[in-house]
XYZ file of C-alpha atoms in Angstrom:
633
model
C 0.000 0.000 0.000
C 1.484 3.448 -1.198
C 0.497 6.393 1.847
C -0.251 9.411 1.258
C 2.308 12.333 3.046
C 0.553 14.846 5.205
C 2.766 17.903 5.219
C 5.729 16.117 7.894
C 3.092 13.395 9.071
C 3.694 10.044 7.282
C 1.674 6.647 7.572
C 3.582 3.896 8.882
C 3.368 0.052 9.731
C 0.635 -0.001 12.735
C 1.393 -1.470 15.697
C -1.059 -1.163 19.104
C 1.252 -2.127 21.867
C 2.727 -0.136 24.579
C 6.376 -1.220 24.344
C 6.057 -0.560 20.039
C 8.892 1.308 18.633
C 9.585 4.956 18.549
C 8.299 6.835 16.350
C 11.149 9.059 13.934
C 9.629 11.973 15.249
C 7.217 11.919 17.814
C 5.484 14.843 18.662
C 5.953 15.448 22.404
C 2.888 16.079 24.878
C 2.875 18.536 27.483
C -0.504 18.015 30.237
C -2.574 20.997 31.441
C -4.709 19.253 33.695
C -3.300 20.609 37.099
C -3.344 24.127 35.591
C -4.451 25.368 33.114
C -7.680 22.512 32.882
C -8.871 23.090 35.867
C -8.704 27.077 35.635
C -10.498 27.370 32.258
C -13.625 24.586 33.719
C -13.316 25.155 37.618
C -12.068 28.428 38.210
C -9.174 27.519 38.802
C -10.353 25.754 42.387
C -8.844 22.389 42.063
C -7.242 21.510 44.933
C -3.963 19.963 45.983
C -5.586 16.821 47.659
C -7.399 15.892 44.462
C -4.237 15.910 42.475
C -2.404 13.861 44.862
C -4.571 10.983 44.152
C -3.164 10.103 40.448
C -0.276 12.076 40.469
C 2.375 9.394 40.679
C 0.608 7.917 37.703
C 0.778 10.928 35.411
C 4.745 11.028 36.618
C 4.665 7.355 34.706
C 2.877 8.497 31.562
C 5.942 10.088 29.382
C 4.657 13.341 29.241
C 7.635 16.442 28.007
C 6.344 18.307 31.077
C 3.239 18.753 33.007
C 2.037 22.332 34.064
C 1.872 22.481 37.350
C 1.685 26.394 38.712
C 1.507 29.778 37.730
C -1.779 31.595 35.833
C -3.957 32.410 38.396
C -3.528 29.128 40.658
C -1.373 31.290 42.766
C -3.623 34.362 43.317
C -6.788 31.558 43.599
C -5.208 28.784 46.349
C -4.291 31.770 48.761
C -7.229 33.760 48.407
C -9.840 31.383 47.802
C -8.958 28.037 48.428
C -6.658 28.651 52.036
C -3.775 26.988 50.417
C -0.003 27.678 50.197
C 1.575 27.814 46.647
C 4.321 27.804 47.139
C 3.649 24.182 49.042
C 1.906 22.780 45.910
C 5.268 23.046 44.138
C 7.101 21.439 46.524
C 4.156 18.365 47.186
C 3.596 17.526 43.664
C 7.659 17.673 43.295
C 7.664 15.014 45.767
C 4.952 12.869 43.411
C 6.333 13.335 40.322
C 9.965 13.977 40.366
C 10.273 12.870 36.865
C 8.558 14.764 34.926
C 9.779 18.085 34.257
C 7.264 20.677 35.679
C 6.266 23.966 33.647
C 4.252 27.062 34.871
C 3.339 30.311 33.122
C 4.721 33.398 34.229
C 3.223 36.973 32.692
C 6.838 38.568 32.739
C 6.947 41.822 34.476
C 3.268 41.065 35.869
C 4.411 37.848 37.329
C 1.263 36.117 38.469
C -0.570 39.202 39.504
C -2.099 42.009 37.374
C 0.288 44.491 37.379
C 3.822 45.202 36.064
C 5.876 44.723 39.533
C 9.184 46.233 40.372
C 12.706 44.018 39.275
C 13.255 43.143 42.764
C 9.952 41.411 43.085
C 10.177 39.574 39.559
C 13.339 38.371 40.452
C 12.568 36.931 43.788
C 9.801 35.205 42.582
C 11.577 33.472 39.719
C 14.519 32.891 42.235
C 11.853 30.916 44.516
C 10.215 29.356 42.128
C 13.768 27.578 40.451
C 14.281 26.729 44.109
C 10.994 25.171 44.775
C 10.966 22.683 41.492
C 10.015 24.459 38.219
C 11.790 23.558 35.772
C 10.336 25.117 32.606
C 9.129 28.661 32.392
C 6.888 29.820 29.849
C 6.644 33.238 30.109
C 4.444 35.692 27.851
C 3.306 39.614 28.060
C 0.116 40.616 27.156
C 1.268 42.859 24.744
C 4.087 41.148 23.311
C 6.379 43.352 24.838
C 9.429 41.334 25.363
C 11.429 43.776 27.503
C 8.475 42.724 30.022
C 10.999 39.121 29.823
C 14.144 40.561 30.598
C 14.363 40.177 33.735
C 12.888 37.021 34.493
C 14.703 35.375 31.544
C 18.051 36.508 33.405
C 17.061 34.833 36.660
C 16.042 31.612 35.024
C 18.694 31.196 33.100
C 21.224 31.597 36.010
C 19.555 28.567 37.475
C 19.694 26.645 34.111
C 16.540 26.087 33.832
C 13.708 26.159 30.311
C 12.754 29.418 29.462
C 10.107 29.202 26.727
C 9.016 32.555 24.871
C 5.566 33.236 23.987
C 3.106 34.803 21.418
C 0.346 36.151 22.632
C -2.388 34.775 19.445
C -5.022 37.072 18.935
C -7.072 38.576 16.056
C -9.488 41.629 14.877
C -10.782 39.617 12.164
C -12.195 36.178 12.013
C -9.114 34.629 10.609
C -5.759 35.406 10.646
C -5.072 38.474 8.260
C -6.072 42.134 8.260
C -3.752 45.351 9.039
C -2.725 43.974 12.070
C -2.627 40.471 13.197
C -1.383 38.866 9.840
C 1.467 36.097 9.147
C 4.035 38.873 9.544
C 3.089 39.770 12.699
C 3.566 36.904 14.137
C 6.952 35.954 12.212
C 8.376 38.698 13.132
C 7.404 38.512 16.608
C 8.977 35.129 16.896
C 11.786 36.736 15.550
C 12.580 39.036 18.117
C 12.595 35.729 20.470
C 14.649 34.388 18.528
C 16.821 37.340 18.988
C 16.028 37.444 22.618
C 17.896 33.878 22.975
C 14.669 31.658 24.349
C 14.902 27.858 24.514
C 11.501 27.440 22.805
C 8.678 29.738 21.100
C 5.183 29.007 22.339
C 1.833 30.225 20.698
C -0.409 30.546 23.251
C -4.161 30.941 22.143
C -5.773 32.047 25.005
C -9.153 32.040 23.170
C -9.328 29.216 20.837
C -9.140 31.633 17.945
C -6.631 29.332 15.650
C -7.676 27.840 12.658
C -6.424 24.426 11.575
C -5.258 26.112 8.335
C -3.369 28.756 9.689
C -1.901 27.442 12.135
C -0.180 24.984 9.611
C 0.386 27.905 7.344
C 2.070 29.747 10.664
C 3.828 26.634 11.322
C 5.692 25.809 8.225
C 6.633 29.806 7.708
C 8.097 29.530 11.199
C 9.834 26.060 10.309
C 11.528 28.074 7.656
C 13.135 30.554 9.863
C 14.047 28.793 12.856
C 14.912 24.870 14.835
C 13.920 26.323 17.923
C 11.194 24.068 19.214
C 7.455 25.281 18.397
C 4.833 24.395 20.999
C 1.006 24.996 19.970
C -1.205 26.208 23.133
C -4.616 26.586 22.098
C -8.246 26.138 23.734
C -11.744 24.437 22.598
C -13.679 26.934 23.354
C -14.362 27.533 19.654
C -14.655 23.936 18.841
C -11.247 23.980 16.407
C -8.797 22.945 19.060
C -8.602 19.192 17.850
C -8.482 20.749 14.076
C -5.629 23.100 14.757
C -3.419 20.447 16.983
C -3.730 18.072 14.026
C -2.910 20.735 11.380
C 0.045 21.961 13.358
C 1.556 18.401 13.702
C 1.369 17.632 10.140
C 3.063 20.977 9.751
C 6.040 19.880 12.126
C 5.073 21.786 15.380
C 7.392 20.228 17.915
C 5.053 20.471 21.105
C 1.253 20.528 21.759
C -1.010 21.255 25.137
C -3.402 18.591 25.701
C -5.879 18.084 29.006
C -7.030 14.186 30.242
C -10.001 13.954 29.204
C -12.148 14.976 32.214
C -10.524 18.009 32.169
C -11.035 18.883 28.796
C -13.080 20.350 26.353
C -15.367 23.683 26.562
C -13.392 26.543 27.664
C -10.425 24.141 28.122
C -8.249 22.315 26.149
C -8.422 19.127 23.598
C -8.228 15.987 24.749
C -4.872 13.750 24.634
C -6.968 10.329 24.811
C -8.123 10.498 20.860
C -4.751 12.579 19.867
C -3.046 9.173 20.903
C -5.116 6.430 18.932
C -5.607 9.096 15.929
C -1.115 9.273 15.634
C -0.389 5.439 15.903
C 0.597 4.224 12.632
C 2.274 7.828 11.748
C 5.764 8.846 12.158
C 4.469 11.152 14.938
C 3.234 8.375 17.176
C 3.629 10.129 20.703
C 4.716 7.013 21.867
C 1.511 6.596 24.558
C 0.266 3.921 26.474
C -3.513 4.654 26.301
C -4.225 2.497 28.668
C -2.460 4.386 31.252
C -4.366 7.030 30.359
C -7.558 5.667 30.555
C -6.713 4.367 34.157
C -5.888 7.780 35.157
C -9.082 9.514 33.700
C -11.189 6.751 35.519
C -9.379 8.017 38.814
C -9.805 11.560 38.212
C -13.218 11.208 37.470
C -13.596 10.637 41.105
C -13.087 13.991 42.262
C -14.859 15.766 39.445
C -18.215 15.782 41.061
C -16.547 18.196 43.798
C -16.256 21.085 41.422
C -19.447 20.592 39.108
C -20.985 23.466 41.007
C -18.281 25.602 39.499
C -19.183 24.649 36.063
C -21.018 28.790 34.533
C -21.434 27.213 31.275
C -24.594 28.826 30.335
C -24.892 26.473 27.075
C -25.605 23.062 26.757
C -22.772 23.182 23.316
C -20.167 22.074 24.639
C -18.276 24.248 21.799
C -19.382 28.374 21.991
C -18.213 29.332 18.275
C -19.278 33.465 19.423
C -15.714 33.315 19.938
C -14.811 33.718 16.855
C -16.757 37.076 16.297
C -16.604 38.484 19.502
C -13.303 36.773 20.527
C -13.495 37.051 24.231
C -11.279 34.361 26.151
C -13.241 31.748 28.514
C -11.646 33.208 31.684
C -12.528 37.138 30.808
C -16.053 35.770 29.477
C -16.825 34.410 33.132
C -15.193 37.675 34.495
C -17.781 39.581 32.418
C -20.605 37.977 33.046
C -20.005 37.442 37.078
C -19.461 41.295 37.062
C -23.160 42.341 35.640
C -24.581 39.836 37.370
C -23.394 41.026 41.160
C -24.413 44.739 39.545
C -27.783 43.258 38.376
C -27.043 44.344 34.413
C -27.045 41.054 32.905
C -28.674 42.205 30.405
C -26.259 44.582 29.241
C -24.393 41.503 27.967
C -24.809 42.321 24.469
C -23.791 46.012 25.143
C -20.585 45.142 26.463
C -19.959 42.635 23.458
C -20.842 45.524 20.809
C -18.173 48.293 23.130
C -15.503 46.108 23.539
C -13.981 46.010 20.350
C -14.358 49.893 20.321
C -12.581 50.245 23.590
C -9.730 47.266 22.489
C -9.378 49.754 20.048
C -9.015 52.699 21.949
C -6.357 51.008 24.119
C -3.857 49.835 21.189
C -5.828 46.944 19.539
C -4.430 45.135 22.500
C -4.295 41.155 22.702
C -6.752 39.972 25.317
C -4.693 37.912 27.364
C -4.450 38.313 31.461
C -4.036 41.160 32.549
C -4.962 42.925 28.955
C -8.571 41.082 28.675
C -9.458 42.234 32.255
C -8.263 45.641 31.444
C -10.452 46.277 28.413
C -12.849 44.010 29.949
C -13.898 45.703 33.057
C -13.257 49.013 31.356
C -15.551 48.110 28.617
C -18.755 47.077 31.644
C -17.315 50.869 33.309
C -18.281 52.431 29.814
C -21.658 50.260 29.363
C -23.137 51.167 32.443
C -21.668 54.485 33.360
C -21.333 56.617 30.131
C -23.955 58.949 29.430
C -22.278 58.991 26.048
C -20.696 56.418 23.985
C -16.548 57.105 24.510
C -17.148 59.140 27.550
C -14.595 57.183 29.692
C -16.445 58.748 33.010
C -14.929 55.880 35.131
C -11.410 55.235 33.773
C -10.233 52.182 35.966
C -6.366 52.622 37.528
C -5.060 49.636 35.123
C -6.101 52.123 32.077
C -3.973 54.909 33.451
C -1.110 52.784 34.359
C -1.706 51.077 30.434
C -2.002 54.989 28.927
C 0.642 55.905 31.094
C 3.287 53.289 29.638
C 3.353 50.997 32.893
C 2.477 47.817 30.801
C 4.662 48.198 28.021
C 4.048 49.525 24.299
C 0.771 48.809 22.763
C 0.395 47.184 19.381
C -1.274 50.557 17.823
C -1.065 54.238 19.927
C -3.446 54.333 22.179
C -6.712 56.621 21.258
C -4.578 60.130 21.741
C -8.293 61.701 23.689
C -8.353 59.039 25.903
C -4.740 58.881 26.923
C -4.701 62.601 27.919
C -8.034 62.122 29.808
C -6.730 59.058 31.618
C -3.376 61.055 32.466
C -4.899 64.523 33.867
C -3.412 64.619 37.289
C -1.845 61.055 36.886
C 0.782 60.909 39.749
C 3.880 60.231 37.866
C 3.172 62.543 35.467
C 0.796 63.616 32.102
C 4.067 61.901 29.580
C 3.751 58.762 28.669
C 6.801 56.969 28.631
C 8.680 54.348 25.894
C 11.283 52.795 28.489
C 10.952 49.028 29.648
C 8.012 49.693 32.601
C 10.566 47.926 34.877
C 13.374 50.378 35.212
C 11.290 53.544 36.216
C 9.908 51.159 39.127
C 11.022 51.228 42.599
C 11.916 48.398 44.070
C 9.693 46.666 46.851
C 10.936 44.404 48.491
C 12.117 46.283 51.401
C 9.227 48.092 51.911
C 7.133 44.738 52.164
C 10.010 43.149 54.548
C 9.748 46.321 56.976
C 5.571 46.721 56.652
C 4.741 42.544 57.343
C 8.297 41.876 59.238
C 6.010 40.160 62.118
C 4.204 38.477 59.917
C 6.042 37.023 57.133
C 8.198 33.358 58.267
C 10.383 33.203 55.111
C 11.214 34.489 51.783
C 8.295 32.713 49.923
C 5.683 34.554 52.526
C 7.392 37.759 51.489
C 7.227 37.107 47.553
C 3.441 36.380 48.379
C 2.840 39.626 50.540
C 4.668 41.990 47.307
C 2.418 40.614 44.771
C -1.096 40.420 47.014
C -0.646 42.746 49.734
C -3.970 42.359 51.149
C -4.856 38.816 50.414
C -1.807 37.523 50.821
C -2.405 39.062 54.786
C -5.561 37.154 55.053
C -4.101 34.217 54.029
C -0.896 34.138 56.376
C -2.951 34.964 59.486
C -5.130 32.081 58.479
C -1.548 29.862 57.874
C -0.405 30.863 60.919
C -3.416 30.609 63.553
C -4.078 34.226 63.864
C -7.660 34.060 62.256
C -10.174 31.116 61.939
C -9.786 29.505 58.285
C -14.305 31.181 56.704
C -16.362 27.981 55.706
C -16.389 29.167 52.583
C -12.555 28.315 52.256
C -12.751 24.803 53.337
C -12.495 22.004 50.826
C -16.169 20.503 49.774
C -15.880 16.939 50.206
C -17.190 13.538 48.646
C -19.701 13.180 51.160
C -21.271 17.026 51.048
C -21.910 16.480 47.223
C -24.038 12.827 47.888
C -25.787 14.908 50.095
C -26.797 17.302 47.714
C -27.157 15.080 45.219
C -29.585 12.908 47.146
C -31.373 16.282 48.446
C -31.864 17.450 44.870
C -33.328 14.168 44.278
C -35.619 14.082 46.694
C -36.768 17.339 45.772
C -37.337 16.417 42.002
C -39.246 13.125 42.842
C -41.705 15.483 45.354
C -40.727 13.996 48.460
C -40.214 17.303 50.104
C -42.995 19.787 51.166
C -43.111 22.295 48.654
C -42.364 26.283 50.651
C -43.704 29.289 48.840
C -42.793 30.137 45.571
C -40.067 32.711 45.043
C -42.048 34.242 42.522
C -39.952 32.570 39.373
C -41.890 30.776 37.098
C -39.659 28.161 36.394
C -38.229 27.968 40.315
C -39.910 26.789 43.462
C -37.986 27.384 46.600
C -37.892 24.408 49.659
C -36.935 25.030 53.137
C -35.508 21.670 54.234
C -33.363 20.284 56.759
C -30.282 18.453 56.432
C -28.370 17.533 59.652
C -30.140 20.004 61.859
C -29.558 23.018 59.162
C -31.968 24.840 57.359
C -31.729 25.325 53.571
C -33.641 26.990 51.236
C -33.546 24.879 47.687
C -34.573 26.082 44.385
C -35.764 23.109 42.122
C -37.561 23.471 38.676
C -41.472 23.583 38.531
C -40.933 20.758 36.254
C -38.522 18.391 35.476
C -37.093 19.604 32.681
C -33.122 19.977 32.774
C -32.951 23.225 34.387
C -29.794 23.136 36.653
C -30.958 23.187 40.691
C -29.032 25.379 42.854
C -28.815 25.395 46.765
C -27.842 27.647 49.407
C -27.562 28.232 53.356
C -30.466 30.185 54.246
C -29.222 33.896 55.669
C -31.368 36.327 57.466
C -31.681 39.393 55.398
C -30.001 42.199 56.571
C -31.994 45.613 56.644
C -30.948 47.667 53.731
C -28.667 50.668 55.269
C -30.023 54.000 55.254
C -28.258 56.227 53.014
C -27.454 59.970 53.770
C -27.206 62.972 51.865
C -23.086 63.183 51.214
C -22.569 59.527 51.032
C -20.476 57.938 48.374
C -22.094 54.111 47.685
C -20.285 51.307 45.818
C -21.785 51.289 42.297
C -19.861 47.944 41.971
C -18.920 45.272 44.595
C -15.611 44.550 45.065
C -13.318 44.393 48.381
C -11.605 46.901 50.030
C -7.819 47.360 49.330
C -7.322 50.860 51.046
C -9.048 53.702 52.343
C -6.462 56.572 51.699
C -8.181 58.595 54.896
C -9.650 58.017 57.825
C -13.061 59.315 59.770
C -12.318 62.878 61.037
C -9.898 63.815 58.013
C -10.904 66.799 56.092
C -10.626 66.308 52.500
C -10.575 68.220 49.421
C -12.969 67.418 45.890
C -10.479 65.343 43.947
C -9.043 63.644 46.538
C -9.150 59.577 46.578
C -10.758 58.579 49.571
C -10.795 54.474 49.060
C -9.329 52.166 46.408
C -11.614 49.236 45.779
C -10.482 45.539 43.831
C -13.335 44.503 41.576
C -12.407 41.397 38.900
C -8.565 42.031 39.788
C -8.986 45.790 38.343
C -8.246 48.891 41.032
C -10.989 51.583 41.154
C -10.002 54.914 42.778
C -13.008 56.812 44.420
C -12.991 60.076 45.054
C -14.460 62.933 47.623
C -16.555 64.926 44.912
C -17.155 68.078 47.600
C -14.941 69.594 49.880
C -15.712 68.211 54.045
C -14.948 66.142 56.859
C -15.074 62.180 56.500
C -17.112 59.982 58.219
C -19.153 57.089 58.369
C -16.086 54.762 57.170
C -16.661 51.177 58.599
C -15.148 49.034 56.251
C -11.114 47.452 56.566
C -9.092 46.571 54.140
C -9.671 42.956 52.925
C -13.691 43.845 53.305
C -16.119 42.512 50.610
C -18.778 45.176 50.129
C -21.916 44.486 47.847
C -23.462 47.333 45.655
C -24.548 50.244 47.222
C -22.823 49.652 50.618
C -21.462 52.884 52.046
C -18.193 53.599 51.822
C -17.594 56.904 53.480
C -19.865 60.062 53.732
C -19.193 63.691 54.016
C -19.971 66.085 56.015
């Protein structure tokens, strides 16, 4: 029989066993599920215990590396979850010692959401060689690779991987336009070339890559360089499969894949099929698929844990809107859990038509952490705020850091109007600068040593107290016995979801007493008791598919009286500062609190001239909409 060639993919002899022969060039696998999986189904809220389970088996797989840390995991485990990161590295280490482990890093911004100062970056990096990471694939969201320099320096003093990334994004459908074409993105992978990285990654955040061209990327890349290329791309658009395959017959050297419960939707493709689909190819990865298949049984365990994390709001598991509004999974869910707490839902499609306009305004900007919550949250700020379209009457601090020059050069100039609006009385001055954001920064490090000295043990509590200042308190004074660890912190186990499970149940099959309506149509409400706790539970008048929620019943708190002077929250969010006190007199202008909502800073200011009062909040607070946040008098 005569084969057909498939770009660098051949057909070869077929052989199913596990021990069969290597393959001439085998296309190596790199696993997502501890990172990266988890984060675009979960929220990023699997937890250590749950990996420990199968983790010595994924060390026995073969994979090139498995991702292990960095994206958000490390904001997420401290603030949400009550767990150390920097112990996550050094227990799966201990499981899997080898398989090289890989994180990503966002340069400058490190794992947070702002550009840091060099003594911060390099501490971290420092840490994290010493901890166990052995690859680091670091990208900026604007493809500004000064943003690498010095994290690249630090990692390669240790020896270690340091893999270069392109940031994949597009204004049109496909790749092409005035912007994001083929040249773009050759000759952004050579300046990493240039730059000296071990390997170039594409990383598409969104799932924006089409199968033909990525192999049309590929092959013009091939011709240029024999640094190895490694594909990152998501499902969410249903062409993740489609693109891996095309890139592989092109001669990509690396590809991302998720086991199969932790793949798909918003996540990544799956490696089960990849392996049975390359045997009999000269790209065999080389697989045992039943190993695989073992391990997916095991992790499908632990899944039912983190089901009530699932916001999917289709029943497709593939949302092809990508491709025309092009929103990543992770900024998607930031978007839509921001209207909701403001009740503006239904501004959804508002926010879809403004963001490209204010994408625009800001550069044409990849959306990419922190870029996509930039333009994001900006874009909701503009939707619901504006009493004219390009108003910018609530320009977020991450806009006037971006306009000022803090996150590095845009792909186009920023909208000229909106850089000089965002700069009027901008601390470091109305310029904008073109230097590498991390030499005009002071350094930090000393500062946070001096402010948390009786708190922080160790070096690694430091790192975490410079990058989350306020969280990472919380999170120490849990760590260290100072505070009680909130319920909503502790791990949900195997036993709470039977319980709701067989609640649910119950409550579909009419064996609870049906409570009074909550005035939904398509929801009844049912106080019940489960181990001497009420609980309210909403079920479906019928029993169609509609998903059932349930929640702790709370006493509803009388709805604070607001006085004349009084500044509310128009957006919820927690409390990182107040910059004054009750009793200080203040001037119109003047920030008076800084509050965190989706990772973005929003300054609010006194808009009179008075005394402040009526301040009752601390930093690390959550307030809801229309809480009061100070008043004046």
């Amino acid at each position: 029989m005569i084969y057909d060639k498939h770009g660098s993919l051949i057909m070869t002899k077929m052989d199913y066993s596990a021990d069969r022969p290597k393959a001439e060039n085998p296309i190596k696998i790199q696993d997502l599920s501890f990172r990266d999986g988890h984060q675009s189904l979960f929220a990023t809220r699997g937890r250590t215990e749950d990996m420990i389970p199968f983790a010595e088996q994924m060390d026995e797989v073969g994979f090139h590396a498995i991702e292990t840390w960095g994206g958000a995991t490390f904001d997420t485990m401290h603030r949400y979850l009550g767990e150390d990161p920097w112990e996550r590295l050094r227990t799966l280490k201990k499981y899997m010692p080898k398989t090289p482990f890989f994180m990503l890093l966002r340069g400058q911004n490190v794992v947070g959401y702002r550009n840091y100062a060099d003594d911060v970056v390099e501490n971290f990096v420092q840490r994290a060689c010493d901890n166990g990471m052995d690859i680091f694939r670091c990208f900026d969201a604007l493809n500004d690779y000064r943003n690498f320099e010095t994290a690249a320096k630090v990692v390669k003093r240790n020896g270690k991987h340091f893999q270069g990334t392109i940031c994949y994004t597009l204004t049109e459908p496909r790749l092409g336009g005035e912007v994001y074409n083929i040249d773009y993105y050759v000759n952004k992978a050579k300046e990493l070339m240039e730059f000296g990285v071990d390997s170039i990654c594409i990383k598409d955040m969104a799932g924006l890559i089409a199968p033909y061209d990525i192999y049309n990327l590929v092959v013009e890349l091939k011709k240029i360089t024999d640094i190895p290329l490694n594909l990152h791309t998501h499902f969410t658009s249903g062409m993740g499969d489609l693109a891996i395959f095309k890139a592989i017959e092109a001669g990509v050297d690396i590809v991302d894949t998720c086991m199969s419960p932790y793949a798909y939707r918003t996540s990544h493709a799956a490696i089960e099929p990849l392996v049975i689909s390359l045997l009999g190819t000269n790209r065999d990865t080389g697989l045992d698929i039943k190993k695989l298949s073992a391990i997916s049984a095991q992790m499908e365990k632990v899944i039912p844990k983190y089901k009530h994390l699932d916001n999917s709001p289709k029943y497709a598991i593939i949302d092809t809107d990508v491709i025309l509004h092009q929103t990543p999974g992770g900024m998607l869910s930031n978007l839509v859990n921001q209207l909701k707490s403001m009740d503006s839902l239904h501004r959804l499609d508002d926010v879809f038509k403004m963001l490209p306009k204010v994408r625009k305004d800001l550069g044409q900007i990849p959306l990419v952490t922190p870029t996509s919550q930039i333009v994001g949250v900006q874009t909701v700020n503009n939707v619901l705020f504006d009493s004219y379209e390009g108003e910018y009457s609530r320009i977020t601090q991450e806009v006037k850091d971006l306009c000022y020059g803090l996150y590095g050069k845009t792909t186009l100039p920023i909208n000229p109007e909106l850089r000089k609006k965002a700069l009027k009385d901008y601390p470091r001055g109305e310029q904008h600068i073109e230097v590498r954001p991390g030499s005009i920064l002071e350094p930090e490090m000393e500062g946070v040593r001096a402010t948390f000295k009786d708190l922080a043990k160790d070096i690694d509590d430091e790192v975490l107290l410079a990058l989350y200042p306020v969280t990472g308190k919380k999170f120490l004074k849990i760590k260290y016995g100072l505070e009680e660890m909130p319920e909503d912190m502790k791990a949900k186990t195997l036993e709470d979801v039977k319980k709701e499970e067989e609640l649910i149940a119950k409550a579909l099959s009419g064996e609870l007493k049906v409570g009074v309506s909550n005035g939904n149509a398509e929801m009844q409400e049912m106080e019940v008791f489960v181990d001497g706790e009420s609980f309210t539970v909403s079920i479906p008048n019928t029993k169609a598919t509609t998903r059932s929620v349930w929640k702790k019943k709370e006493a509803k708190e009388a709805k604070e009286t607001v006085k004349e002077g009084a500044c509310t929250a128009p957006i919820p969010g927690m409390i990182v500062e107040f910059k004054k006190k009750n009793g200080d007199q203040v001037k119109a202008g003047e920030i008076v609190v800084v509050l965190e909502a989706m990772k973005m800073m929003n300054n609010f200011e006194a808009n009179k001239d008075g005394i402040i009062s009526g301040i009752k909040f601390d930093s690390g607070d959550t307030v809801v909409k229309g809480d009061v946040l100070f008043t004046i008098d």
